[in-house]
């Protein structure tokens, strides 16, 4: 069994935490000479609000996408991640991250984890969601402390 990580996928929420998660992913990339890809998932407003908002959300959605694209590019530039390995996708983060990991043949997903407990843990987090049913190993980096 190959103990190295050949292709690491870092999932970023584009907050300050992402830099801390990136540091760990980069350390692993150096250790294993891995490929590094990154993704940010945009949750469609229609998914979050359904039909509850009586207005056309497409303009706001376009602006969110544009802002996310710029931020993901800035993030990826700093990490020297090539353009074709930057993935801005739409949907539910857990589902999309799993799908992308399979598609690009990633063998490690790196996410941040706020180390929630109690009710917050029961309600779930993205890190827990990614861990459950992941097609490959998952590293949850503690953030927000
Ligand atoms: P959360 O549970 O929302 O606090 O997020 C924990 C971690 O999940 C973040 O540090 C990211 O690694 C990942 N994550 C959360 N939201 C997203 C997103 N929209 N796209 C990609 N990764 C995300």
Coordinates of C-alpha atoms and ligand atoms in Angstrom, one line a residue:
X1 CA 0.0 0.0 0.0
X2 CA 1.3 3.4 -1.0
X3 CA 1.7 5.5 2.2
X4 CA 2.2 8.8 0.3
X5 CA -0.4 11.4 -0.7
X6 CA -0.1 12.0 -4.4
X7 CA -2.9 14.5 -4.8
X8 CA -4.2 16.7 -2.1
X9 CA -7.5 18.6 -2.3
X10 CA -7.9 21.6 0.0
X11 CA -11.4 22.8 0.5
X12 CA -11.6 26.5 1.5
X13 CA -14.4 28.7 2.9
X14 CA -12.3 31.8 1.9
X15 CA -12.2 33.1 5.4
X16 CA -9.1 33.9 7.4
X17 CA -9.1 30.2 8.6
X18 CA -8.2 29.2 5.0
X19 CA -4.6 30.4 5.4
X20 CA -4.1 28.1 8.5
X21 CA -5.5 25.1 6.6
X22 CA -3.4 26.0 3.6
X23 CA -0.2 26.0 5.7
X24 CA -0.8 22.4 6.7
X25 CA -1.7 21.3 3.2
X26 CA 1.4 23.0 1.8
X27 CA 3.6 21.2 4.5
X28 CA 2.2 17.9 3.3
X29 CA 2.6 18.8 -0.4
X30 CA 6.3 19.5 0.3
X31 CA 6.7 16.3 2.3
X32 CA 5.2 14.0 -0.3
X33 CA 5.8 16.1 -3.5
X34 CA 2.1 15.9 -4.0
X35 CA -0.1 17.8 -6.5
X36 CA -2.3 20.3 -4.8
X37 CA -5.8 21.3 -5.9
X38 CA -8.2 23.7 -4.2
X39 CA -12.0 24.1 -4.2
X40 CA -14.6 26.5 -2.9
X41 CA -18.2 25.6 -3.1
X42 CA -20.9 28.2 -3.6
X43 CA -24.2 27.3 -2.1
X44 CA -26.9 28.4 -4.5
X45 CA -29.1 31.0 -2.8
X46 CA -32.2 29.1 -4.1
X47 CA -31.0 26.1 -2.1
X48 CA -30.5 28.1 1.0
X49 CA -33.8 30.1 0.7
X50 CA -35.9 28.0 -1.6
X51 CA -38.9 29.9 -2.8
X52 CA -39.1 32.0 0.4
X53 CA -37.6 35.1 -1.2
X54 CA -40.0 36.8 -3.6
X55 CA -37.3 38.3 -5.8
X56 CA -34.9 37.3 -8.6
X57 CA -31.7 36.2 -6.9
X58 CA -29.7 35.7 -10.1
X59 CA -27.9 39.1 -9.9
X60 CA -26.8 38.6 -6.3
X61 CA -25.7 35.1 -7.2
X62 CA -23.6 36.4 -10.1
X63 CA -21.9 38.9 -7.8
X64 CA -21.2 36.2 -5.2
X65 CA -19.7 34.0 -7.9
X66 CA -17.5 36.8 -9.2
X67 CA -16.3 37.7 -5.7
X68 CA -15.6 34.1 -4.9
X69 CA -13.7 33.6 -8.2
X70 CA -11.4 36.6 -7.4
X71 CA -10.8 35.4 -3.8
X72 CA -10.1 31.8 -4.9
X73 CA -7.7 33.0 -7.5
X74 CA -5.8 35.2 -5.0
X75 CA -5.7 32.2 -2.5
X76 CA -4.5 29.8 -5.2
X77 CA -1.8 32.2 -6.6
X78 CA -0.2 32.5 -3.1
X79 CA 0.0 28.7 -3.0
X80 CA 1.2 28.3 -6.6
X81 CA -1.8 26.2 -7.5
X82 CA -2.2 26.2 -11.3
X83 CA -5.4 27.5 -12.9
X84 CA -6.7 24.1 -14.0
X85 CA -6.4 22.9 -10.4
X86 CA -8.7 25.6 -9.0
X87 CA -12.3 24.5 -8.8
X88 CA -15.2 26.9 -8.1
X89 CA -18.3 24.7 -7.9
X90 CA -22.0 25.0 -7.0
X91 CA -24.0 22.9 -4.6
X92 CA -23.7 21.5 -1.1
X93 CA -20.1 21.6 0.1
X94 CA -19.9 18.0 1.4
X95 CA -21.4 16.5 -1.8
X96 CA -19.4 18.7 -4.2
X97 CA -16.1 18.1 -2.3
X98 CA -16.6 14.3 -2.4
X99 CA -17.5 14.4 -6.1
X100 CA -14.5 16.5 -7.0
X101 CA -12.1 14.4 -4.9
X102 CA -13.3 11.4 -6.9
X103 CA -13.1 13.2 -10.2
X104 CA -9.6 14.4 -9.8
X105 CA -8.4 11.3 -8.0
X106 CA -7.4 13.1 -4.8
X107 CA -6.2 10.8 -2.0
X108 CA -6.4 13.4 0.7
X109 CA -9.0 16.1 1.5
X110 CA -7.9 18.9 3.8
X111 CA -10.5 20.9 5.6
X112 CA -10.7 23.2 8.6
X113 CA -12.5 22.2 11.8
X114 CA -13.7 24.4 14.6
X115 CA -13.6 21.5 17.0
X116 CA -17.3 22.1 17.9
X117 CA -18.9 20.0 20.6
X118 CA -22.2 19.6 22.2
X119 CA -25.2 20.9 20.3
X120 CA -23.1 22.5 17.6
X121 CA -21.5 19.1 16.9
X122 CA -24.9 17.4 16.8
X123 CA -26.1 19.9 14.3
X124 CA -23.1 19.1 12.2
X125 CA -20.3 21.0 10.4
X126 CA -18.8 20.9 7.0
X127 CA -15.7 19.0 8.4
X128 CA -18.0 16.3 9.8
X129 CA -20.0 16.1 6.6
X130 CA -16.8 15.8 4.5
X131 CA -15.5 13.0 6.8
X132 CA -18.6 11.0 6.5
X133 CA -18.7 9.0 3.3
X134 CA -15.4 10.5 2.0
X135 CA -13.9 8.6 -0.9
X136 CA -10.4 9.2 0.5
X137 CA -8.5 10.2 3.7
X138 CA -9.5 13.5 5.3
X139 CA -7.4 15.8 7.4
X140 CA -9.3 18.1 9.7
X141 CA -7.1 21.1 10.7
X142 CA -8.1 22.8 13.9
X143 CA -8.9 26.5 13.2
X144 CA -10.4 29.4 15.0
X145 CA -8.5 29.2 18.2
Ligands
LIG1 P1 -17.5 25.0 8.8 O1 -17.9 23.7 9.3 O2 -18.5 25.7 7.9 O3 -17.0 25.9 9.9 O4 -16.2 24.8 7.8 C1 -15.1 24.0 8.2 C2 -14.3 23.8 7.0 O5 -15.0 23.2 5.9 C3 -13.6 25.0 6.4 O6 -12.5 25.4 7.1 C4 -13.3 24.6 5.0 O7 -12.2 23.8 4.9 C5 -14.5 23.7 4.7 N1 -15.6 24.5 4.0 C6 -16.6 25.1 4.6 N2 -17.4 25.7 3.7 C7 -16.9 25.5 2.5 C8 -17.2 25.8 1.2 N3 -18.3 26.6 0.9 N4 -16.4 25.4 0.2 C9 -15.3 24.6 0.4 N5 -15.0 24.3 1.7 C10 -15.7 24.7 2.7

